[in-house]
Coordinates of C-alpha atoms in Angstrom, one line a residue:
M292 CA 80.3 73.1 110.9
I293 CA 83.7 73.5 112.6
T294 CA 83.4 74.5 116.3
H295 CA 84.8 77.5 118.0
E296 CA 86.9 75.2 120.2
R297 CA 88.3 73.2 117.2
T298 CA 89.3 76.4 115.5
G299 CA 91.1 77.5 118.6
R300 CA 93.0 74.2 118.9
L301 CA 94.0 74.4 115.2
L302 CA 95.4 77.9 115.8
I303 CA 97.3 76.8 119.0
A304 CA 98.8 73.9 117.3
L305 CA 100.0 76.0 114.3
A306 CA 101.3 78.8 116.6
S307 CA 103.1 76.2 118.7
A308 CA 104.9 74.9 115.6
L309 CA 105.9 78.4 114.7
D310 CA 107.2 79.2 118.2
H311 CA 109.3 76.1 118.2
A312 CA 110.6 76.8 114.7
I313 CA 111.7 80.3 115.8
D314 CA 113.1 79.3 119.1
R315 CA 114.7 76.0 118.3
G316 CA 115.1 75.8 114.5
I317 CA 112.8 74.4 111.8
S318 CA 114.4 70.9 112.1
D319 CA 113.9 70.4 115.8
E320 CA 111.8 67.5 116.8
S321 CA 109.4 69.7 118.8
V322 CA 108.4 71.2 115.4
D323 CA 107.7 67.7 114.1
A324 CA 105.3 67.1 117.0
S325 CA 103.6 70.4 116.7
V326 CA 103.0 70.0 112.9
A327 CA 101.7 66.5 113.5
A328 CA 99.3 67.8 116.1
F329 CA 98.1 70.6 113.7
L330 CA 97.5 68.1 110.9
A331 CA 95.5 65.8 113.2
E332 CA 93.3 68.8 114.3
L333 CA 93.0 69.8 110.7
R334 CA 91.7 66.3 109.7
T335 CA 89.2 66.3 112.5
A336 CA 88.1 69.8 111.4
F337 CA 87.4 68.6 107.8
I338 CA 85.4 65.7 109.2
E339 CA 83.3 68.0 111.4
S340 CA 82.7 70.7 108.7
G341 CA 82.5 68.6 105.5
A342 CA 83.9 71.7 103.8
P343 CA 86.7 71.7 101.1
V344 CA 88.6 74.4 102.9
V345 CA 89.2 75.1 106.6
S346 CA 90.1 78.7 107.3
L347 CA 91.7 80.6 110.1
E348 CA 90.5 84.2 109.6
M349 CA 92.0 87.3 111.2
T350 CA 90.3 90.6 111.8
S351 CA 91.8 93.6 113.6
S352 CA 95.0 91.5 114.2
L353 CA 93.0 88.8 116.0
F354 CA 91.9 85.4 114.8
Q355 CA 88.2 85.0 115.1
H356 CA 85.4 82.4 114.6
K357 CA 81.8 83.5 113.8
G358 CA 82.5 87.1 115.0
G359 CA 84.0 86.0 118.3
D360 CA 87.7 86.2 119.1
L361 CA 89.7 83.1 119.7
T362 CA 90.8 84.6 123.0
A363 CA 93.1 82.0 124.5
A364 CA 94.5 81.0 121.2
N365 CA 95.3 84.5 120.2
V366 CA 97.6 84.8 123.3
R367 CA 99.6 81.9 121.9
A368 CA 99.5 83.1 118.3
R369 CA 101.3 86.4 118.8
R370 CA 104.2 85.5 116.5
Q371 CA 101.8 84.0 113.9
I372 CA 99.8 87.3 113.9
E373 CA 103.0 89.3 113.5
A374 CA 104.0 87.1 110.5
L375 CA 100.6 87.5 108.8
R376 CA 100.5 91.2 109.4
A377 CA 104.0 91.4 108.0
C378 CA 102.8 90.2 104.6
D379 CA 99.5 92.0 104.7
A380 CA 97.5 88.8 105.0
G381 CA 94.2 88.3 106.8
G382 CA 94.4 84.6 107.6
L383 CA 95.1 81.2 106.2
G384 CA 93.0 78.7 104.2
F385 CA 93.9 74.9 104.3
G386 CA 92.8 72.4 101.7
R387 CA 92.1 68.7 102.4
D388 CA 95.4 67.7 100.8
T389 CA 97.6 69.9 103.1
S390 CA 100.8 68.0 103.8
E391 CA 103.5 68.1 106.4
R392 CA 105.9 69.6 103.8
E393 CA 103.5 72.4 103.0
V394 CA 103.0 73.3 106.6
R395 CA 106.8 73.5 107.1
Q396 CA 107.0 75.8 104.1
L397 CA 104.4 78.0 105.6
L398 CA 106.4 78.1 108.8
M399 CA 109.5 79.1 106.9
L400 CA 107.6 81.9 105.1
S401 CA 106.3 83.1 108.5
I402 CA 109.8 83.4 109.8
Q403 CA 110.9 85.2 106.6
A404 CA 108.0 87.6 106.8
R405 CA 108.7 88.6 110.4
D406 CA 112.3 89.4 109.6
H407 CA 111.7 91.0 106.1
R408 CA 108.3 92.5 105.4
L409 CA 106.6 91.1 102.2
T410 CA 103.6 92.2 100.2
L411 CA 100.7 89.7 100.0
Q412 CA 101.4 89.1 96.4
D413 CA 105.1 88.3 97.0
A414 CA 104.3 86.1 99.9
R415 CA 101.8 84.1 97.8
Q416 CA 104.4 83.7 95.0
V417 CA 106.9 82.4 97.6
L418 CA 104.5 79.7 98.6
V419 CA 103.6 78.8 95.0
G420 CA 107.4 78.8 94.1
R421 CA 108.0 76.3 96.9
G422 CA 105.3 74.0 95.6
V423 CA 102.6 74.8 98.1
Q424 CA 99.2 74.3 96.5
S425 CA 96.9 73.4 99.5
I426 CA 97.6 76.5 101.7
Q427 CA 96.4 79.9 100.8
L428 CA 97.1 83.4 102.3
L429 CA 93.8 85.2 102.7
A430 CA 93.5 88.9 101.9
A431 CA 93.3 91.3 104.8
N432 CA 89.8 92.8 105.2
D433 CA 90.3 95.7 107.6
D434 CA 92.5 98.3 109.0
Y435 CA 91.9 98.9 112.7
E436 CA 88.3 98.1 112.1
W437 CA 86.1 96.5 114.8
A438 CA 84.6 93.6 112.9
P439 CA 81.0 93.5 114.3
V440 CA 80.6 97.2 113.6
G441 CA 80.9 96.7 109.9
G442 CA 78.4 94.0 109.4
G443 CA 77.5 90.4 110.0
P444 CA 75.5 88.6 112.8
A445 CA 77.3 90.3 115.6
A446 CA 76.6 93.8 114.3
D447 CA 73.0 92.9 113.8
A448 CA 72.8 91.6 117.4
F449 CA 74.3 94.8 118.8
R450 CA 72.0 97.0 116.9
I451 CA 68.9 95.1 118.0
A452 CA 70.2 95.4 121.6
G453 CA 70.4 99.2 121.2
F454 CA 74.2 99.5 121.3
E455 CA 75.8 102.2 119.1
L456 CA 79.3 100.9 118.6
E457 CA 79.5 102.3 115.1
I458 CA 79.5 105.8 116.8
A459 CA 82.3 104.9 119.2
A460 CA 84.4 102.9 116.7
P461 CA 86.0 105.9 114.8
I462 CA 87.3 107.5 118.0
Y463 CA 88.5 104.2 119.3
R464 CA 90.4 103.6 116.1
S465 CA 92.0 107.0 116.3
M466 CA 93.1 106.3 119.8
A467 CA 94.7 103.0 118.7
M468 CA 96.5 104.6 115.8
V469 CA 97.9 107.4 117.8
V470 CA 99.3 105.1 120.5
D471 CA 100.6 102.5 117.9
E472 CA 102.3 105.2 116.0
A473 CA 103.8 106.7 119.1
T474 CA 105.1 103.3 120.3
G475 CA 106.7 102.8 116.9
L476 CA 108.3 106.2 116.8
A477 CA 109.7 105.6 120.4
A478 CA 111.1 102.3 119.3
S479 CA 113.0 103.9 116.4
G480 CA 114.4 106.7 118.5
H481 CA 112.1 109.5 117.2
A482 CA 109.9 112.0 119.0
V483 CA 106.1 111.5 119.2
D484 CA 103.3 113.8 118.1
M485 CA 101.8 115.1 121.3
N486 CA 99.4 117.4 119.4
A487 CA 97.9 114.3 117.8
A488 CA 97.5 112.7 121.2
R489 CA 95.9 115.8 122.5
A490 CA 93.5 116.0 119.6
V491 CA 92.4 112.5 120.3
G492 CA 92.2 113.2 124.0
E493 CA 89.8 116.1 123.2
Q494 CA 87.6 113.8 121.1
M495 CA 87.6 111.2 123.9
S496 CA 86.7 113.8 126.6
R497 CA 83.6 114.8 124.5
M498 CA 82.4 111.2 124.0
V499 CA 83.3 109.7 127.4
G500 CA 80.1 110.8 129.1
K501 CA 77.8 109.5 126.4
R502 CA 79.6 106.5 124.9
Y503 CA 81.9 105.4 127.6
E504 CA 80.4 101.9 127.9
D505 CA 80.7 101.4 124.1
L506 CA 84.3 102.7 124.1
M507 CA 85.2 100.4 126.9
Q508 CA 83.5 97.4 125.2
L509 CA 85.6 98.0 122.2
G510 CA 88.5 98.1 124.5
E511 CA 87.6 94.6 125.9
R512 CA 88.7 93.1 122.6
P513 CA 92.2 91.9 123.5
D514 CA 94.6 92.5 120.6
F515 CA 97.6 90.6 121.9
D516 CA 99.8 91.7 119.1
L517 CA 99.3 95.2 120.4
F518 CA 98.4 94.5 124.0
T519 CA 100.5 97.4 125.3
V520 CA 98.6 99.7 123.0
Q521 CA 95.2 98.3 124.2
H522 CA 96.4 98.8 127.8
S523 CA 97.1 102.5 127.2
L524 CA 93.7 103.0 125.5
R525 CA 91.9 101.5 128.5
V526 CA 93.9 103.5 131.0
A527 CA 93.2 106.7 129.1
L528 CA 89.5 106.0 128.9
M529 CA 89.2 105.1 132.6
A530 CA 91.2 108.1 133.8
T531 CA 89.1 110.5 131.6
Y532 CA 85.9 108.9 132.8
V533 CA 86.7 109.1 136.5
A534 CA 88.0 112.7 136.2
S535 CA 84.9 113.6 134.3
G536 CA 82.8 112.4 137.2
L537 CA 84.9 114.4 139.5
G538 CA 84.1 117.6 137.6
A539 CA 87.3 118.2 135.7
S540 CA 87.2 120.9 133.0
P541 CA 87.2 120.0 129.3
E542 CA 90.7 121.3 129.0
T543 CA 91.9 119.2 131.9
L544 CA 90.1 116.1 130.5
T545 CA 91.9 116.6 127.2
E546 CA 95.3 116.7 128.9
I547 CA 94.4 113.6 131.1
G548 CA 93.4 111.7 127.9
A549 CA 96.6 112.5 126.1
A550 CA 98.7 111.7 129.2
G551 CA 97.0 108.3 129.6
L552 CA 97.6 107.4 126.0
M553 CA 101.3 108.3 126.3
H554 CA 102.0 107.1 129.8
D555 CA 103.6 103.8 128.6
V556 CA 105.3 105.1 125.5
G557 CA 108.7 104.1 127.0
K558 CA 107.7 100.5 126.5
G559 CA 108.4 101.1 122.8
R560 CA 112.1 100.9 123.8
I561 CA 111.7 97.6 125.7
P562 CA 112.4 94.3 123.8
A563 CA 109.1 92.6 122.8
E564 CA 110.4 89.3 124.1
I565 CA 110.5 90.7 127.7
L566 CA 107.1 92.4 127.4
S567 CA 105.4 89.1 126.3
K568 CA 107.5 86.6 128.2
P569 CA 105.4 83.8 129.8
G570 CA 106.1 83.6 133.5
R571 CA 108.2 85.8 135.9
L572 CA 111.0 88.0 134.7
D573 CA 114.5 87.3 136.0
P574 CA 116.3 90.1 137.9
E575 CA 118.1 91.4 134.8
E576 CA 114.9 91.5 132.8
R577 CA 113.1 93.3 135.6
Q578 CA 115.8 95.9 135.7
I579 CA 115.4 96.5 131.9
I580 CA 111.6 96.9 132.1
Q581 CA 111.7 99.2 135.1
R582 CA 113.6 101.7 132.9
H583 CA 110.4 102.3 130.8
P584 CA 109.2 105.3 132.8
Q585 CA 112.6 107.0 132.4
L586 CA 112.7 106.1 128.7
G587 CA 109.2 107.4 128.2
T588 CA 110.1 110.7 129.8
E589 CA 113.1 111.0 127.5
V590 CA 110.9 110.3 124.5
L591 CA 108.4 113.0 125.5
L592 CA 111.1 115.6 126.4
D593 CA 112.3 115.3 122.8
S594 CA 108.7 115.9 121.6
P595 CA 107.3 119.4 120.8
D596 CA 104.4 120.6 122.7
V597 CA 104.6 118.1 125.6
S598 CA 102.7 119.1 128.7
P599 CA 103.8 118.7 132.4
C600 CA 100.8 116.5 132.8
A601 CA 102.1 113.9 130.2
L602 CA 105.7 114.1 131.5
G603 CA 104.4 113.5 135.1
A604 CA 102.3 110.5 134.0
A605 CA 105.1 108.9 132.0
Y606 CA 107.7 109.4 134.8
G607 CA 105.6 108.8 137.8
H608 CA 103.0 106.1 137.2
H609 CA 105.1 103.6 139.1
M610 CA 106.0 106.1 142.0
R611 CA 104.0 105.1 145.0
F612 CA 101.9 107.5 147.1
D613 CA 104.3 106.8 150.1
G614 CA 107.3 108.0 148.1
K615 CA 108.7 104.5 147.3
G616 CA 108.5 102.8 143.9
Y617 CA 110.5 103.8 140.9
P618 CA 112.2 105.7 139.2
K619 CA 113.8 107.7 142.0
A620 CA 111.8 110.8 143.0
R621 CA 113.0 114.0 141.5
P622 CA 112.2 117.6 142.5
W623 CA 110.8 118.3 139.1
A624 CA 108.7 115.2 139.1
E625 CA 106.4 115.9 142.0
T626 CA 103.5 113.5 141.7
S627 CA 100.3 115.3 140.8
K628 CA 96.7 114.2 141.3
I629 CA 96.5 113.3 137.6
T630 CA 99.6 111.1 137.8
S631 CA 98.0 109.4 140.9
L632 CA 94.8 108.8 139.0
I633 CA 96.6 107.3 136.1
Q634 CA 98.6 105.1 138.4
V635 CA 95.3 103.6 139.9
C636 CA 93.9 103.1 136.4
D637 CA 97.2 101.6 135.2
V638 CA 97.3 98.9 137.9
F639 CA 93.6 98.1 137.9
E640 CA 93.5 97.7 134.1
A641 CA 96.6 95.5 134.1
L642 CA 95.2 93.2 136.8
T643 CA 91.8 92.8 135.1
A644 CA 93.2 92.3 131.5
R645 CA 94.3 89.1 129.8
R646 CA 97.9 89.0 128.9
P647 CA 100.2 86.5 127.3
Y648 CA 101.5 85.6 130.8
K649 CA 98.4 85.8 132.9
A650 CA 94.6 85.4 132.9
P651 CA 92.4 88.3 133.9
Y652 CA 91.5 88.9 137.5
S653 CA 88.0 89.9 138.5
P654 CA 87.5 93.6 139.5
A655 CA 86.7 92.4 143.1
R656 CA 90.1 90.6 143.2
A657 CA 91.8 93.6 141.8
Y658 CA 90.3 95.9 144.4
R659 CA 91.5 93.5 147.1
I660 CA 95.1 93.9 145.8
L661 CA 94.9 97.6 145.5
F662 CA 93.4 98.2 149.0
A663 CA 95.7 95.7 150.6
D664 CA 98.7 98.0 150.0
P665 CA 97.7 101.3 151.7
G666 CA 100.9 103.1 150.9
A667 CA 100.7 102.5 147.1
F668 CA 97.9 104.8 146.0
D669 CA 96.4 108.2 146.8
P670 CA 93.4 107.1 149.1
A671 CA 91.0 109.8 147.8
L672 CA 91.6 108.9 144.2
L673 CA 91.5 105.2 144.8
A674 CA 88.1 105.7 146.5
A675 CA 86.8 107.9 143.6
F676 CA 88.0 105.3 141.1
T677 CA 86.2 102.6 143.0
R678 CA 82.9 104.6 143.1
A679 CA 83.2 105.3 139.4
M680 CA 83.9 101.7 138.3
G681 CA 82.0 99.6 140.8
L682 CA 82.4 95.9 141.0
F683 CA 81.1 95.5 137.5
P684 CA 82.6 98.2 135.3
P685 CA 80.5 99.8 132.5
G686 CA 80.9 98.0 129.2
R687 CA 81.4 94.5 130.7
F688 CA 79.1 91.6 130.0
V689 CA 77.6 89.8 133.0
R690 CA 75.5 86.8 133.9
M691 CA 72.3 87.6 135.9
S692 CA 70.9 85.5 138.7
D693 CA 68.0 84.5 136.4
G694 CA 70.5 83.1 133.8
R695 CA 70.2 85.9 131.3
L696 CA 73.1 87.7 129.6
A697 CA 73.4 91.5 130.2
R698 CA 75.9 94.4 129.7
V699 CA 76.7 96.9 132.4
S700 CA 75.6 100.4 131.4
Q701 CA 76.5 102.5 134.3
V702 CA 77.4 102.2 138.0
G703 CA 74.7 102.7 140.6
R704 CA 74.8 103.9 144.2
A705 CA 75.7 100.5 145.4
L706 CA 79.0 99.1 143.9
D707 CA 77.4 95.7 143.0
R708 CA 74.0 97.1 141.8
P709 CA 74.6 98.9 138.4
A710 CA 72.2 99.6 135.6
V711 CA 72.4 96.9 133.0
R712 CA 71.0 96.2 129.5
M713 CA 69.3 92.9 129.4
L714 CA 70.1 90.9 126.2
P715 CA 69.2 90.3 123.5
E716 CA 66.4 93.0 123.6
G717 CA 68.5 95.7 125.2
T718 CA 66.1 96.7 127.9
L719 CA 67.7 99.0 130.5
V720 CA 67.3 97.7 134.1
D721 CA 68.5 99.6 137.2
L722 CA 69.4 97.0 139.7
G723 CA 69.3 99.7 142.4
A724 CA 65.5 100.1 141.9
P725 CA 63.3 98.4 144.5
E726 CA 61.3 96.5 141.8
H727 CA 64.5 94.7 140.8
S728 CA 65.7 93.8 144.3
K729 CA 65.6 90.0 143.5
L730 CA 67.7 90.3 140.4
S731 CA 71.5 90.4 140.8
I732 CA 74.8 89.8 138.9
V733 CA 76.5 86.5 139.5
A734 CA 79.5 86.5 137.1
L735 CA 81.4 88.5 134.6
I736 CA 81.6 87.1 131.1
E737 CA 84.5 87.7 128.8
E738 CA 83.6 89.6 125.6
P739 CA 84.2 86.9 123.0
L740 CA 82.1 84.4 124.8
A741 CA 79.4 87.0 125.4
I742 CA 79.3 87.9 121.7
R743 CA 78.8 84.3 120.7
E744 CA 75.9 83.9 123.1
L745 CA 74.4 87.2 122.1
V746 CA 74.5 86.2 118.4
E747 CA 72.8 82.9 119.3
L748 CA 70.2 84.6 121.4
T749 CA 69.4 87.1 118.6
E750 CA 69.1 84.5 116.0
R751 CA 66.9 82.3 118.2
S752 CA 64.7 85.2 119.0
R753 CA 64.3 86.0 115.3
A754 CA 63.5 82.4 114.6
E755 CA 60.9 82.3 117.3
V756 CA 59.2 85.5 116.0
A757 CA 59.2 84.0 112.5
A758 CA 57.8 80.8 113.7
L759 CA 55.0 82.5 115.7
A760 CA 54.1 84.6 112.6
Q761 CA 54.0 81.6 110.4
A762 CA 52.0 79.6 113.0
A763 CA 49.4 82.2 113.7
P764 CA 46.8 81.0 111.1
H765 CA 47.6 77.3 111.6
T766 CA 47.4 75.9 115.2
E767 CA 49.1 72.6 114.2
Q768 CA 52.3 74.6 113.2
G769 CA 52.4 76.2 116.5
S770 CA 52.7 72.9 118.2
S771 CA 55.7 72.1 116.1
G772 CA 57.3 75.4 117.0
A773 CA 57.0 74.6 120.7
A774 CA 58.7 71.3 120.2
N775 CA 61.6 72.9 118.4
D776 CA 61.9 75.4 121.2
G777 CA 62.3 72.6 123.7
D778 CA 65.3 71.3 121.8
R779 CA 67.6 74.1 122.7
N780 CA 71.1 73.2 123.6
D781 CA 72.8 76.3 125.0
E782 CA 76.6 75.9 125.1
P783 CA 77.9 76.4 128.7
V784 CA 79.9 79.5 129.2
D785 CA 83.3 79.1 130.8
Q786 CA 83.5 81.7 133.5
S787 CA 86.9 80.7 135.0
D788 CA 88.9 83.4 133.3
A789 CA 86.3 86.2 133.8
A790 CA 86.0 85.3 137.5
G791 CA 89.7 85.7 138.1
A792 CA 92.5 83.2 137.6
D793 CA 94.3 81.6 140.5
D794 CA 97.9 82.1 139.1
A795 CA 100.1 84.1 141.4
H796 CA 100.1 87.8 141.2
C797 CA 103.6 89.2 140.9
G798 CA 102.6 92.5 142.6
H799 CA 102.7 96.0 141.4
G800 CA 106.3 97.1 140.9
E801 CA 107.8 93.6 140.9
D802 CA 106.7 92.7 137.4
C803 CA 105.6 95.9 135.8
R804 CA 104.7 94.3 132.5
L805 CA 101.4 94.1 134.4
C806 CA 101.1 97.9 134.0

């Protein structure tokens, strides 16, 4: 069977070829090298799998393998994702006879689809008309769906663990659609529907107390084609959750949710190549992106039923507590407590998220950055946010000191001692209780890696139960089962990204793609 790592390398090689073809032209020698690398990976994949077709499958605008996202590869594959979405495809299938010429034709189709949207049928006919027989465009299988909710091994594992993601998924999809639509309307110069955002904010405020950990886990799935959308969703969720803990009224929570969803709507008018550029921005690019608060305010002012809360968040989420930052302070744009809360959530989320130009920082590292700049944030709201989120925010997967996998359920009195669900069985354990004093969290685990491990743990647990049931009447079979149990080969989990990358932090306000 083809491995998760091999599938990721395949995608990176193909995405690299498309990037070079777009940036340098289809005839550039860098395209030749990338196509050759892709074909080499493809040959190895066929040897590993023994299958007649090797597929790169996409769900919710992300390439996946066995229910887990190809996290690092999806960062590189943003343009390939755009191309497949532009022709309503859900992935690619490659036959054993896939040639260099056919891969080049696929690259040319991808460029064409990004510039001029095609139907899936038309895109397939283009490939056939160009003599491509060994590459197939796969049909899309969802629309803002969260794959493990619908079915498969991951969905079974979550249900066994006691998670209820299928309850949280509809509201999360509604949030995504509202922000995505608003960003598109802003990009095309139109007003946005604030009533739609407010309606979703109301749904969010009702669910955030009961299903916050599930909503945030859904938010951990990094959709890099829509990473600005994902950022707004997580900011809105965190702001609503913190405000709920502070006793805000339902009406205020609704407005906070809507303001969080719309706070970055101005980025719809910022060129995508600046938002996703690897590395630091040059001074001209920085000036362009620093216009997004002003642009967002203009979008909202043109929108019926906009609230002062949403206007304040859009304009002021980069204005510092000490009066510095940007845009320039205006008498009508006095920073409110809600804007200050959204600012804290904005920066924390950006620091702890994976982006095309940065790996995620750990919450502890993010807190160090936030507290190291005492003039940036409202001290009371920063403290309230820290108490609400803790060092291990709800919804995050973690490694325990005894080696087991768990998911954070809720923050405890001590910032590093939350309540967690032990996996795969889903038992709730309060690390603040005296009886669990010897158990602690040692690392954060990124969601795609955790899903893979959880599925393996669940399948292994089922197999062990089945083996015990079968062995009960026959002692000699029990001996065989024990031997098989000793042959486990757990794949090591790479914690480097979840623990916080070492690449230089540009700083809040210097490279505001971060937030």
